[in-house]
């Protein structure tokens, strides 16, 4: 016969366990919601600040190349921006006697690219002097911010970059159809520039790709082969244990330490150039090695011993067993570890700053030893700039970097699900 007192006590204990389980599930759900909330705030802030980067405004300028105002003996000594600004003001009704001072203000509304394009056209064909040419160029960064609503008339004049007269001109130019908004293709086709409206991420994207290429060519074979040796061939003892412990510790070392190592080893001792994809790739390969080794070893451990036993039983050597049977079966986990380590390396900034990878690079890197920028460092440089338009491009570059990392992480998930085998 069941003791009613014991039964009541058991029921109370059971209720407590169920209540504890419900609280635990609730705490877990709250933690996930808390993390998702902060992630949403972060992404929302970046998108809010950076989506306007992908939309810009251009102005159509009709420039009369007045022979009386162009010194053909010294073309580069001419101020073509001032010449174009005067013509632009005439088209919106500014009187000739006001053009002197007004042209200087109007120059701050149109990108300096206009003057260089006029100079290039005249150099290519001096016979066009005396004609009226049409150019479509970006508006100046502050004018672009005005059209986007970032600079407002309600702001006190001392706190904004544009005067009331300049904003009046911008309104007239848009009303006359000389200014139009469009997708900012230049952000993806141009490299860094001192002018925010001409700055783009192409050079940083190419620099990041070259740097990851160097890191992958070094870290992947060394990391995979090192993991294979430790897991399949190394004799278990003090030496292998010492190596394993240090690899695990290196995976937790702050990335800036790898930057210091790269500065001492590659730059100061071996003489590699600063701010080059080659040097950056070497540093990131050291950073990626522990992650690749640990992921590869975990993938090798997950392969059932029966695969090894069957291969050895059929007469395969130890090497054939590992490289023909075990490693192919572990390839989904290996590829996942490689992609995740490379995506982690793509977002690193601190080690690259330590090796001086902060050069201003207006063009594309021609070789692995040429000066180059990378996306994380480009974000750092633009955020440190004084112009507000660079801060807008900072958020845009972050979105591009996030897109790269999302693609790489999605590839890791897809490859794992595509090739994963359950034993």
Coordinates of C-alpha atoms in Angstrom, one line a residue, residues 300 303 320-332 335 419 421:
X300 CA 38.1 13.6 -38.7
X303 CA 34.2 9.7 -39.1
X320 CA 45.7 5.6 -48.5
X321 CA 43.1 5.0 -45.7
X322 CA 43.3 8.6 -44.5
X323 CA 43.5 10.5 -47.8
X324 CA 41.2 8.2 -49.9
X325 CA 38.5 7.4 -47.3
X326 CA 38.6 9.3 -44.1
X327 CA 39.4 12.8 -45.3
X328 CA 36.8 12.7 -48.1
X329 CA 34.2 11.6 -45.5
X330 CA 35.2 14.5 -43.3
X331 CA 35.2 17.1 -46.1
X332 CA 31.9 18.8 -45.1
X335 CA 35.0 23.0 -45.7
X419 CA 27.5 16.9 -48.1
X421 CA 26.5 12.4 -43.7

